[in-house]
Coordinates of C-alpha atoms in Angstrom, one line a residue:
M1 CA -17.6 21.5 20.7
K2 CA -19.4 22.0 17.4
P3 CA -21.8 19.3 16.1
T4 CA -20.4 16.8 13.6
D5 CA -21.3 17.4 10.0
I6 CA -21.7 13.8 8.8
N7 CA -22.7 15.1 5.4
N8 CA -19.0 16.0 4.8
P9 CA -17.6 13.1 2.8
D10 CA -14.3 13.3 4.6
Y11 CA -15.8 12.8 8.1
L12 CA -17.3 9.3 7.6
H13 CA -14.5 8.4 5.1
K14 CA -11.9 8.9 7.9
V15 CA -14.1 6.7 10.1
V16 CA -13.6 3.9 7.6
D17 CA -9.9 3.8 8.7
C18 CA -8.8 1.1 6.3
Q19 CA -10.1 2.9 3.2
W20 CA -8.8 6.3 4.3
A21 CA -5.3 4.8 5.0
C22 CA -5.1 3.1 1.6
P23 CA -3.4 5.6 -0.8
A24 CA -5.9 4.5 -3.6
H25 CA -8.8 4.5 -1.1
T26 CA -10.0 1.0 -1.9
P27 CA -13.4 0.4 -0.3
V28 CA -12.2 -2.5 1.9
P29 CA -15.4 -3.4 3.9
E30 CA -17.5 -3.5 0.7
Y31 CA -15.2 -6.1 -1.0
I32 CA -14.8 -8.1 2.1
R33 CA -18.6 -8.4 2.4
Q34 CA -18.7 -9.6 -1.2
I35 CA -16.2 -12.3 -0.4
A36 CA -18.2 -13.3 2.6
A37 CA -21.2 -13.7 0.2
G38 CA -19.1 -15.8 -2.2
D39 CA -19.2 -13.2 -4.9
F40 CA -15.5 -13.1 -5.7
S41 CA -15.8 -11.6 -9.1
T42 CA -17.6 -8.5 -7.7
A43 CA -15.1 -8.3 -4.9
Y44 CA -12.3 -8.3 -7.6
M45 CA -13.9 -5.6 -9.7
I46 CA -14.4 -3.3 -6.6
N47 CA -10.6 -3.7 -6.1
W48 CA -9.8 -3.3 -9.8
R49 CA -11.5 0.1 -10.0
S50 CA -9.4 1.5 -7.1
N51 CA -6.1 -0.3 -7.0
V52 CA -5.9 -1.7 -10.5
F53 CA -3.8 -4.8 -9.5
P54 CA -5.8 -6.9 -7.0
G55 CA -4.0 -10.2 -7.6
I56 CA -0.6 -8.5 -7.4
L57 CA -1.4 -6.3 -4.4
G58 CA -3.1 -9.2 -2.7
R59 CA 0.3 -10.8 -2.5
V60 CA 2.9 -8.0 -2.1
C61 CA 1.1 -4.8 -0.9
D62 CA 2.8 -2.9 2.0
R63 CA -0.7 -3.0 3.6
P64 CA -1.0 0.6 5.0
C65 CA -4.7 -0.4 5.6
E66 CA -4.0 -3.0 8.2
P67 CA -2.3 -0.8 10.9
A68 CA -5.3 1.5 10.5
C69 CA -7.8 -1.3 10.8
R70 CA -10.3 -0.7 13.7
R71 CA -10.1 -4.4 14.6
G72 CA -6.5 -3.9 15.6
R73 CA -7.7 -1.4 18.2
V74 CA -10.2 -3.7 19.8
D75 CA -8.4 -7.0 19.2
K76 CA -4.8 -8.1 19.0
E77 CA -4.5 -8.1 15.2
P78 CA -6.2 -6.4 12.3
V79 CA -8.2 -8.1 9.6
A80 CA -6.0 -9.8 7.0
I81 CA -7.2 -7.2 4.4
C82 CA -4.4 -7.8 2.0
R83 CA -4.7 -11.6 1.9
L84 CA -8.5 -11.3 1.4
K85 CA -7.8 -9.2 -1.7
R86 CA -5.9 -12.2 -3.0
V87 CA -8.9 -14.4 -2.3
A88 CA -11.0 -12.3 -4.7
A89 CA -8.3 -12.7 -7.4
D90 CA -7.8 -16.4 -6.8
F91 CA -11.5 -17.4 -6.8
K92 CA -13.0 -15.0 -9.3
D93 CA -14.6 -16.1 -12.5
D94 CA -13.5 -14.8 -15.9
I95 CA -14.2 -11.1 -15.4
R96 CA -13.3 -9.9 -18.9
D97 CA -16.9 -9.3 -19.8
R98 CA -17.1 -6.9 -16.8
L99 CA -14.2 -4.8 -18.0
P100 CA -14.8 -1.6 -20.0
Q101 CA -14.6 -1.8 -23.7
P102 CA -12.0 0.3 -25.6
A103 CA -13.5 3.8 -25.9
E104 CA -13.9 5.7 -29.1
K105 CA -10.7 7.8 -29.6
N106 CA -10.8 11.5 -28.7
G107 CA -7.8 12.4 -30.8
K108 CA -5.4 13.0 -27.9
R109 CA -2.2 11.0 -27.7
I110 CA -0.4 10.3 -24.4
A111 CA 3.1 8.8 -23.9
C112 CA 3.8 6.9 -20.7
I113 CA 7.5 6.2 -20.2
G114 CA 8.1 3.1 -18.1
G115 CA 5.9 0.0 -17.8
G116 CA 5.4 -0.1 -14.0
P117 CA 2.3 0.4 -11.8
A118 CA 2.1 4.2 -12.1
S119 CA 2.3 4.2 -15.9
L120 CA -0.1 1.3 -16.3
T121 CA -2.6 3.1 -13.9
V122 CA -2.4 6.2 -16.0
A123 CA -2.9 4.2 -19.2
R124 CA -5.9 2.4 -17.8
D125 CA -7.7 5.5 -16.5
L126 CA -7.2 7.5 -19.7
A127 CA -7.8 4.7 -22.2
V128 CA -11.5 4.4 -21.1
Q129 CA -11.9 8.1 -21.8
G130 CA -10.8 7.7 -25.4
Y131 CA -7.1 8.7 -25.1
Q132 CA -4.6 6.9 -27.3
V133 CA -2.1 5.8 -24.7
T134 CA 1.3 4.3 -25.6
V135 CA 3.5 2.8 -22.9
F136 CA 7.2 2.6 -23.7
D137 CA 9.0 -0.1 -21.7
S138 CA 12.6 -1.3 -21.9
G139 CA 11.5 -4.8 -20.9
S140 CA 10.0 -7.6 -22.9
S141 CA 7.0 -7.7 -20.7
P142 CA 5.2 -4.9 -18.7
G143 CA 5.2 -4.7 -15.0
G144 CA 8.3 -2.7 -14.2
M145 CA 9.8 -3.4 -10.8
M146 CA 6.8 -5.7 -10.0
R147 CA 8.3 -8.1 -12.5
S148 CA 12.0 -7.4 -12.1
Q149 CA 12.5 -6.9 -8.3
I150 CA 9.9 -9.0 -6.6
P151 CA 10.9 -12.6 -6.4
K152 CA 8.7 -15.2 -8.2
F153 CA 8.1 -17.0 -4.9
R154 CA 6.2 -14.0 -3.8
L155 CA 4.7 -12.9 -7.1
P156 CA 4.4 -15.3 -10.0
D157 CA 4.7 -13.9 -13.6
S158 CA 1.3 -15.4 -14.4
V159 CA -0.4 -12.9 -12.1
I160 CA 1.5 -10.0 -13.5
D161 CA 0.7 -11.1 -17.1
E162 CA -3.0 -11.4 -16.4
E163 CA -3.5 -8.0 -14.8
C164 CA -1.3 -6.1 -17.2
G165 CA -3.2 -7.9 -20.0
Y166 CA -6.5 -6.4 -18.8
I167 CA -5.0 -2.9 -19.4
E168 CA -3.6 -3.8 -22.8
D169 CA -7.0 -5.1 -23.8
L170 CA -8.4 -1.6 -23.3
G171 CA -6.6 -0.5 -26.4
V172 CA -3.4 0.6 -24.7
E173 CA -0.4 0.2 -27.0
L174 CA 2.6 -1.4 -25.3
R175 CA 5.9 -0.9 -27.0
R176 CA 8.1 -3.5 -25.5
N177 CA 12.0 -3.6 -25.6
H178 CA 11.9 0.1 -26.3
W179 CA 14.6 2.1 -24.5
I180 CA 14.0 5.8 -24.1
G181 CA 17.4 7.6 -24.3
S182 CA 16.2 11.2 -24.7
L183 CA 13.1 13.0 -23.4
R184 CA 13.8 15.8 -25.9
E185 CA 13.3 13.3 -28.7
V186 CA 10.0 12.1 -27.1
L187 CA 8.7 15.6 -26.8
A188 CA 9.5 16.2 -30.4
G189 CA 6.8 13.6 -31.2
D190 CA 3.2 14.3 -31.6
W191 CA 2.2 13.8 -27.9
D192 CA -0.3 15.9 -26.1
A193 CA 1.2 14.9 -22.7
V194 CA 4.0 12.7 -21.4
F195 CA 3.9 10.8 -18.2
V196 CA 7.2 9.6 -16.6
G197 CA 6.9 6.5 -14.4
T198 CA 10.3 5.0 -14.6
G199 CA 10.7 4.2 -10.9
A200 CA 13.8 4.4 -8.8
P201 CA 16.1 2.2 -10.9
R202 CA 19.5 2.8 -9.2
G203 CA 20.5 0.9 -6.1
R204 CA 22.8 2.5 -3.7
D205 CA 26.3 1.1 -3.5
A206 CA 28.6 0.9 -0.5
D207 CA 31.8 2.8 -1.3
L208 CA 34.1 1.1 1.3
P209 CA 37.7 -0.2 1.3
G210 CA 37.9 -3.4 -0.7
R211 CA 34.8 -2.7 -2.8
N212 CA 36.6 -2.5 -6.1
Q213 CA 39.1 -5.2 -5.4
A214 CA 36.4 -7.8 -4.5
A215 CA 33.8 -6.5 -6.9
G216 CA 33.2 -9.9 -8.5
H217 CA 31.3 -11.1 -5.5
I218 CA 29.7 -7.9 -4.3
H219 CA 26.3 -7.2 -5.9
V220 CA 23.8 -4.3 -5.7
G221 CA 20.6 -5.8 -4.5
I222 CA 18.0 -4.6 -7.0
D223 CA 20.3 -5.4 -9.9
W224 CA 21.0 -8.8 -8.6
L225 CA 17.2 -9.5 -8.0
A226 CA 16.5 -8.4 -11.6
N227 CA 19.2 -10.8 -12.9
V228 CA 17.7 -13.6 -10.8
A229 CA 14.2 -12.7 -12.1
F230 CA 15.3 -13.0 -15.7
G231 CA 17.3 -16.1 -15.2
H232 CA 20.8 -14.5 -15.7
V233 CA 21.8 -15.6 -12.1
T234 CA 21.0 -19.1 -11.0
S235 CA 23.4 -19.7 -8.0
I236 CA 25.3 -17.9 -5.2
G237 CA 27.9 -18.8 -2.7
K238 CA 27.2 -20.8 0.4
R239 CA 27.9 -17.9 2.8
V240 CA 26.0 -14.7 2.0
I241 CA 25.8 -11.4 3.8
V242 CA 22.9 -9.0 3.0
L243 CA 23.5 -5.4 3.9
G244 CA 20.3 -3.5 4.6
G245 CA 17.0 -3.6 6.6
G246 CA 14.3 -2.9 4.0
N247 CA 12.0 -5.2 2.0
T248 CA 14.6 -5.4 -0.8
A249 CA 17.0 -6.9 1.8
M250 CA 14.4 -9.4 2.8
D251 CA 13.9 -10.4 -0.9
C252 CA 17.6 -10.7 -1.4
C253 CA 18.2 -13.0 1.6
R254 CA 15.3 -15.2 0.9
S255 CA 16.3 -15.5 -2.8
A256 CA 19.9 -16.3 -1.8
R257 CA 18.6 -19.2 0.4
R258 CA 16.8 -20.6 -2.6
L259 CA 19.9 -20.3 -4.9
G260 CA 22.2 -22.3 -2.7
G261 CA 23.0 -20.0 0.2
E262 CA 23.4 -22.1 3.3
D263 CA 24.6 -19.5 5.8
V264 CA 22.7 -16.3 4.8
R265 CA 22.7 -13.4 7.2
V266 CA 21.2 -9.9 7.2
V267 CA 23.2 -7.2 8.8
V268 CA 21.5 -3.9 9.7
R269 CA 22.7 -0.5 11.1
S270 CA 19.5 0.1 13.1
G271 CA 17.6 -1.9 15.8
F272 CA 15.2 -4.7 14.8
D273 CA 12.1 -2.6 15.5
E274 CA 13.5 0.3 13.5
M275 CA 14.1 -1.7 10.3
K276 CA 12.2 -0.4 7.3
A277 CA 11.2 -4.0 6.2
S278 CA 7.5 -4.9 6.9
P279 CA 7.0 -7.0 10.0
W280 CA 5.8 -9.9 7.9
E281 CA 8.8 -9.8 5.7
K282 CA 11.1 -10.0 8.7
E283 CA 9.0 -12.8 10.1
D284 CA 9.3 -14.8 6.8
A285 CA 13.1 -14.4 6.7
L286 CA 13.4 -15.6 10.3
H287 CA 11.0 -18.5 9.5
E288 CA 13.4 -19.6 6.8
G289 CA 16.4 -19.7 9.2
I290 CA 17.9 -16.3 8.2
P291 CA 19.4 -14.5 11.3
I292 CA 19.2 -10.7 11.5
H293 CA 22.1 -8.9 13.1
N294 CA 21.4 -5.4 14.3
F295 CA 23.4 -2.3 15.3
L296 CA 26.4 -3.2 13.1
V297 CA 27.8 -0.7 10.5
Q298 CA 29.8 -2.0 7.6
K299 CA 33.4 -0.6 7.6
A300 CA 35.2 -2.6 4.9
F301 CA 35.1 -5.6 2.6
T302 CA 38.0 -7.9 3.3
H303 CA 39.6 -9.9 0.5
D304 CA 42.6 -12.0 -0.3
H305 CA 44.2 -10.7 -3.5
G306 CA 40.7 -9.9 -4.8
R307 CA 38.9 -12.9 -3.5
L308 CA 36.2 -11.7 -1.1
T309 CA 36.7 -13.1 2.4
G310 CA 34.2 -11.2 4.5
V311 CA 32.9 -7.9 5.9
L312 CA 34.2 -5.9 8.8
F313 CA 31.6 -4.2 11.0
E314 CA 31.6 -1.6 13.8
K315 CA 29.3 -2.1 16.8
V316 CA 27.0 0.9 17.5
R317 CA 24.2 1.9 19.8
A318 CA 21.3 4.3 19.3
E319 CA 21.2 7.6 21.1
Y320 CA 18.4 10.2 20.9
D321 CA 18.5 13.9 21.5
D322 CA 15.8 16.0 23.2
K323 CA 13.9 16.2 19.9
G324 CA 13.8 12.4 19.4
R325 CA 16.4 12.4 16.6
R326 CA 18.5 9.3 16.5
S327 CA 22.2 9.0 16.0
L328 CA 24.3 5.8 15.9
V329 CA 27.3 6.0 18.3
P330 CA 30.2 3.5 18.3
T331 CA 30.2 1.4 21.4
G332 CA 34.0 1.1 21.5
E333 CA 33.7 -2.7 21.4
P334 CA 36.0 -4.7 19.1
D335 CA 35.0 -4.7 15.4
V336 CA 33.1 -7.8 14.2
H337 CA 34.3 -9.7 11.1
M338 CA 31.9 -12.0 9.3
E339 CA 33.2 -14.4 6.7
C340 CA 31.3 -14.8 3.4
D341 CA 31.5 -15.7 -0.2
D342 CA 29.1 -13.1 -1.6
V343 CA 27.6 -9.8 -0.4
L344 CA 24.3 -8.3 -1.5
I345 CA 23.9 -4.5 -0.9
A346 CA 20.4 -3.5 -0.2
I347 CA 20.8 -0.1 1.5
G348 CA 18.4 2.0 -0.6
Q349 CA 17.3 3.0 -4.1
E350 CA 17.7 6.3 -5.9
N351 CA 16.2 8.0 -8.9
A352 CA 18.2 8.2 -12.1
F353 CA 17.3 10.5 -15.0
P354 CA 20.3 10.6 -17.3
W355 CA 18.0 10.5 -20.3
I356 CA 16.2 13.7 -19.3
E357 CA 18.2 16.7 -20.6
R358 CA 18.6 19.5 -18.2
D359 CA 17.9 22.3 -20.7
I360 CA 14.4 21.4 -21.8
G361 CA 12.5 23.1 -18.9
I362 CA 12.2 20.4 -16.3
E363 CA 13.7 21.6 -12.9
F364 CA 15.3 19.1 -10.4
D365 CA 15.8 19.6 -6.7
R366 CA 19.1 19.0 -4.8
W367 CA 18.2 15.3 -4.4
G368 CA 17.9 14.8 -8.1
L369 CA 14.1 14.6 -8.0
P370 CA 11.9 16.6 -10.4
V371 CA 10.3 19.7 -9.0
L372 CA 6.5 18.9 -9.1
N373 CA 3.2 20.3 -7.9
A374 CA 2.5 17.8 -5.1
Q375 CA -1.2 17.7 -5.9
T376 CA -1.2 17.6 -9.7
L377 CA 2.2 15.9 -10.3
Q378 CA 2.9 18.3 -13.1
S379 CA 6.5 19.2 -13.7
T380 CA 7.9 22.7 -14.6
L381 CA 7.4 21.7 -18.2
S382 CA 3.7 21.8 -18.4
R383 CA 2.9 18.8 -20.6
V384 CA 5.2 16.4 -18.6
F385 CA 3.9 14.7 -15.5
F386 CA 5.6 12.2 -13.1
G387 CA 4.3 9.5 -10.8
G388 CA 5.4 6.6 -8.6
D389 CA 8.9 6.2 -7.4
A390 CA 10.1 8.6 -10.2
A391 CA 8.0 11.4 -8.7
L392 CA 8.6 11.7 -5.0
G393 CA 11.1 9.0 -4.3
P394 CA 10.8 5.2 -3.6
K395 CA 7.7 4.1 -1.7
N396 CA 5.5 1.1 -2.8
I397 CA 3.1 -0.2 -5.4
I398 CA -0.1 1.1 -4.0
T399 CA 1.3 4.6 -3.7
A400 CA 2.4 4.4 -7.3
V401 CA -1.1 3.4 -8.2
A402 CA -2.6 6.3 -6.2
Q403 CA -0.2 8.8 -7.9
G404 CA -1.1 7.3 -11.3
H405 CA -4.8 8.1 -10.6
E406 CA -3.9 11.7 -9.7
A407 CA -1.7 12.1 -12.7
A408 CA -4.4 10.8 -15.0
I409 CA -6.8 13.4 -13.6
S410 CA -4.2 16.1 -14.2
I411 CA -3.5 14.9 -17.8
D412 CA -7.2 14.8 -18.6
L413 CA -7.7 18.4 -17.3
F414 CA -4.6 19.6 -19.1
C415 CA -5.7 18.1 -22.4
R416 CA -9.1 19.7 -22.0
K417 CA -7.4 23.1 -21.1
L418 CA -9.0 23.2 -17.7
P419 CA -7.3 24.3 -14.5
L420 CA -5.4 21.4 -12.9
T421 CA -6.3 22.5 -9.4
Q422 CA -10.0 22.0 -10.1
R423 CA -10.0 18.4 -9.0
P424 CA -13.3 16.6 -9.3
P425 CA -14.9 16.4 -5.8
A426 CA -15.5 13.3 -3.9
T427 CA -19.2 12.4 -3.4
M428 CA -21.0 10.3 -0.9
N429 CA -24.3 8.7 -0.1
L430 CA -25.8 7.1 3.0
V431 CA -28.3 4.3 2.7
S432 CA -30.1 2.7 5.6
Q433 CA -29.4 -0.9 6.1
K434 CA -32.8 -1.6 7.8
M435 CA -34.7 -4.8 6.9
G436 CA -37.6 -4.5 9.3
I437 CA -37.5 -2.7 12.6
H438 CA -34.4 -4.1 14.1
E439 CA -32.8 -6.2 11.4
W440 CA -30.0 -5.2 9.0
S441 CA -28.9 -6.2 5.6
Y442 CA -25.5 -7.2 6.8
D443 CA -24.2 -9.6 9.4
N444 CA -23.5 -7.4 12.5
Q445 CA -22.4 -10.1 14.8
V446 CA -18.8 -9.3 15.9
S447 CA -16.6 -12.4 15.6
E448 CA -14.3 -13.0 18.6
D449 CA -11.9 -15.3 16.5
A450 CA -8.2 -14.6 16.1
R451 CA -6.7 -13.7 12.7
R452 CA -6.3 -16.7 10.4
K453 CA -2.8 -17.6 9.4
V454 CA -2.2 -17.9 5.7
P455 CA -1.1 -21.5 4.7
V456 CA 2.5 -21.7 3.3
R457 CA 4.7 -24.4 1.8
S458 CA 7.0 -26.3 4.0
I459 CA 10.5 -24.8 4.2
E460 CA 12.0 -27.9 2.6
E461 CA 9.7 -27.6 -0.4
A462 CA 9.9 -23.8 -0.7
L463 CA 13.7 -23.7 -0.8
K464 CA 14.0 -26.2 -3.6
D465 CA 12.5 -23.9 -6.3
I466 CA 12.9 -20.1 -6.4
K467 CA 9.7 -19.9 -8.6
S468 CA 7.5 -21.9 -6.2
E469 CA 5.1 -19.6 -4.5
F470 CA 5.6 -19.6 -0.8
E471 CA 2.2 -18.4 0.4
L472 CA -0.6 -20.7 -0.7
G473 CA -3.4 -18.2 0.1
Y474 CA -6.6 -18.8 2.0
D475 CA -9.0 -21.5 0.9
F476 CA -12.7 -20.8 0.9
K477 CA -13.3 -21.8 4.5
L478 CA -10.4 -19.8 5.9
A479 CA -11.4 -16.8 3.8
C480 CA -15.0 -16.8 5.1
A481 CA -13.8 -17.1 8.7
E482 CA -11.5 -14.1 8.2
T483 CA -14.2 -12.0 6.6
A484 CA -16.3 -12.4 9.8
R485 CA -13.6 -10.4 11.7
C486 CA -14.4 -7.2 9.6
L487 CA -16.3 -4.7 11.7
N488 CA -18.1 -3.2 8.7
C489 CA -16.8 0.3 9.4
D490 CA -18.5 1.7 6.3
V491 CA -21.9 1.0 7.9
A492 CA -22.1 4.1 10.0
T493 CA -24.1 4.8 13.2
V494 CA -26.3 7.8 12.4
F495 CA -28.1 9.5 15.2
K496 CA -31.3 11.6 15.0
P497 CA -31.7 13.7 18.1
K498 CA -35.3 14.7 17.5
L499 CA -36.3 11.0 17.9
C500 CA -34.3 10.4 21.0
I501 CA -36.2 10.2 24.4
E502 CA -32.9 10.0 26.3
C503 CA -33.7 6.6 27.9
D504 CA -30.0 5.6 27.9
A505 CA -30.8 2.2 26.4
C506 CA -28.0 2.6 23.9
V507 CA -25.6 3.6 26.6
D508 CA -26.4 0.6 28.7
I509 CA -26.1 -1.9 25.8
C510 CA -22.9 -0.5 24.1
P511 CA -20.2 -3.2 24.5
T512 CA -17.4 -0.6 24.4
E513 CA -19.0 2.2 26.3
C514 CA -18.4 4.6 23.4
I515 CA -21.7 6.5 23.8
T516 CA -22.2 9.3 26.4
F517 CA -25.0 11.8 27.0
T518 CA -23.6 14.9 28.7
Q519 CA -23.2 18.6 28.7
N520 CA -21.2 20.1 25.9
G521 CA -17.7 21.6 26.4
E522 CA -14.4 22.1 24.8
E523 CA -13.2 19.0 23.1
D524 CA -10.1 18.3 25.2
E525 CA -12.2 18.7 28.4
L526 CA -15.1 16.8 26.9
R527 CA -12.9 13.8 26.0
G528 CA -12.0 13.4 29.7
R529 CA -15.5 13.1 31.0
L530 CA -17.0 10.6 28.6
K531 CA -18.2 7.3 30.0
A532 CA -15.0 5.8 28.7
P533 CA -12.5 8.7 28.5
S534 CA -11.2 9.2 24.9
H535 CA -7.4 9.6 24.8
N536 CA -6.8 9.3 21.0
P537 CA -7.3 12.8 19.6
E538 CA -6.5 11.5 16.1
Q539 CA -9.9 9.7 16.1
A540 CA -13.0 11.9 15.9
L541 CA -15.8 12.3 18.3
Y542 CA -19.3 12.2 16.8
L543 CA -21.3 14.9 18.5
A544 CA -25.0 15.6 18.0
E545 CA -27.1 18.3 19.6
G546 CA -30.8 19.0 19.6
L547 CA -31.8 16.8 22.6
K548 CA -34.8 17.9 24.8
T549 CA -32.6 18.3 27.8
A550 CA -30.1 20.5 25.9
R551 CA -27.4 17.8 26.5
V552 CA -25.4 16.4 23.6
M553 CA -24.8 12.8 22.4
V554 CA -21.1 12.0 22.1
K555 CA -19.8 8.8 20.4
D556 CA -16.1 7.9 20.4
E557 CA -15.3 6.8 16.9
N558 CA -12.1 5.3 18.1
V559 CA -13.6 2.3 19.8
C560 CA -17.1 2.0 18.2
L561 CA -17.5 -1.5 16.8
H562 CA -20.3 -0.6 14.3
C563 CA -22.1 -3.6 15.8
G564 CA -25.5 -1.9 15.6
M565 CA -26.6 -2.9 19.1
C566 CA -27.5 0.8 19.9
A567 CA -29.8 0.8 16.9
E568 CA -31.3 -2.6 17.8
R569 CA -32.0 -1.5 21.3
C570 CA -33.3 2.0 20.6
P571 CA -37.1 2.1 21.1
T572 CA -37.7 5.1 18.9
G573 CA -35.3 4.5 16.0
A574 CA -33.1 7.5 16.9
W575 CA -30.1 5.3 15.9
D576 CA -29.9 3.9 12.4
M577 CA -27.2 1.9 10.6
Q578 CA -26.5 3.5 7.3
K579 CA -24.1 2.3 4.7
F580 CA -21.6 5.0 3.8
Q581 CA -20.3 4.9 0.2
V582 CA -17.7 7.5 -0.9
N583 CA -17.0 7.9 -4.6
I584 CA -13.4 9.0 -4.9
A585 CA -12.7 11.3 -7.8
Q586 CA -10.7 9.4 -10.4
A587 CA -10.0 9.9 -14.1
G588 CA -11.8 7.3 -16.1
A589 CA -14.6 6.9 -13.7
E590 CA -16.3 4.5 -16.1
V591 CA -14.0 1.8 -14.9

């Protein structure tokens, strides 16, 4: 096996699993340390540079960082990374003096269509470079689906207003209540580039018998949520069925409970574990007394002369072929009829581009999505770029932000007439954390405490007001306790073979037995003869050669706690704890 090149930014970046898993590559351990030190404003600004919406994402992020968290591999649950992000937003001081000032204009004009997270990210990144960015939004306030489809009990308007306001303060022009009906007309304007971030605004319907006859009480979920958000819908029937197993379905059922639904049920085609909804979203729904019925496929809406009476379901079971592909097979049991007063359909979302003419040079694939360069997000019409759900289909806010960053880089390169594939490289530096011989500038004591639960309102209080925020967030004491669970994965163990005397002190003291001195070999074979065999090939082995005995040092990155005990015990300083900082290439690096 070849020695590890720790000077390659990607190697140590992948070891910081949470940051690598975040689409926007937010430096998680760094902002958690700032929270632990009580510097909430700095923690917020670290987040703001990467993910743009710390207060929003601290409440509603899909948390791809948490399944990747190393703590989850050595303990039952990962660090509550998302909720700590909210702590930074909740406890920060006024940070406006830390924000960039509007830059001197460079003469380039950019149009962003849609006021959601992707467009706003593009606007923020380009505004600080002197671009005049105009965001066109059909709504009266920016935020896109963050404002219209996420219930207020999860994400208050005040948080959206604040963080969208920071972007507007950079000199970005927001044209509210401005509906774009023709991309051709936009392109006729004096724009150097156009970004499309209009989301996936069309909810899938259920074309079943009885749908048209009982239409008055059958609602498409995302449209219904938007009507609730803007106060157009204030009540619902007592018996409600929600069709679908994603996060939108969870938002629909919980909203229905708050609007008067007493018997609210979620019905899903798949099994409980296969539902697309995040585990915590399902947990919250169950906590509020909403049952989830699995392996039922809707067949028809029943009605009495147009008055909805219920939904008829077929029972199915999951079968898998030899390639692991699932199919739902009828069990042959009698159909199930559930009575209800209203149905909310939350079975998926689709893109809709009726306002983009098909003869202007933008190609679409068979699914109705624009044909894009996956890296640059440039369409087949060179000055038009896409991002967020409008680009590659519905995902989540943090992915939209990440794509906004990439699109902003592309637009900047395009306007400067540079090749779009010449992306600015990531850079890194390593800084020793030594303070004395065996002391470090960070707390390397590994907490054995369990993950802290986030305080919530009582069910009785929460269900009274659809705008009353359900999660209360960590207080200072809980936040500090949770930060102690972070393993500081960005403080890397760096080994210098020339200083090693092969005394095995580091091997003896390592609490996870992740260090082995042995003969080299092929990686698959080498993994099997480590002190603790390594069976997770997705996690790297750190191999260093140059020892006096011609052996190699192998460390299993999968289970290393970054506790620094090897460095504390080493009598020659062959081990050092060095803070790894990667600077992800991003347009508007001044932020």
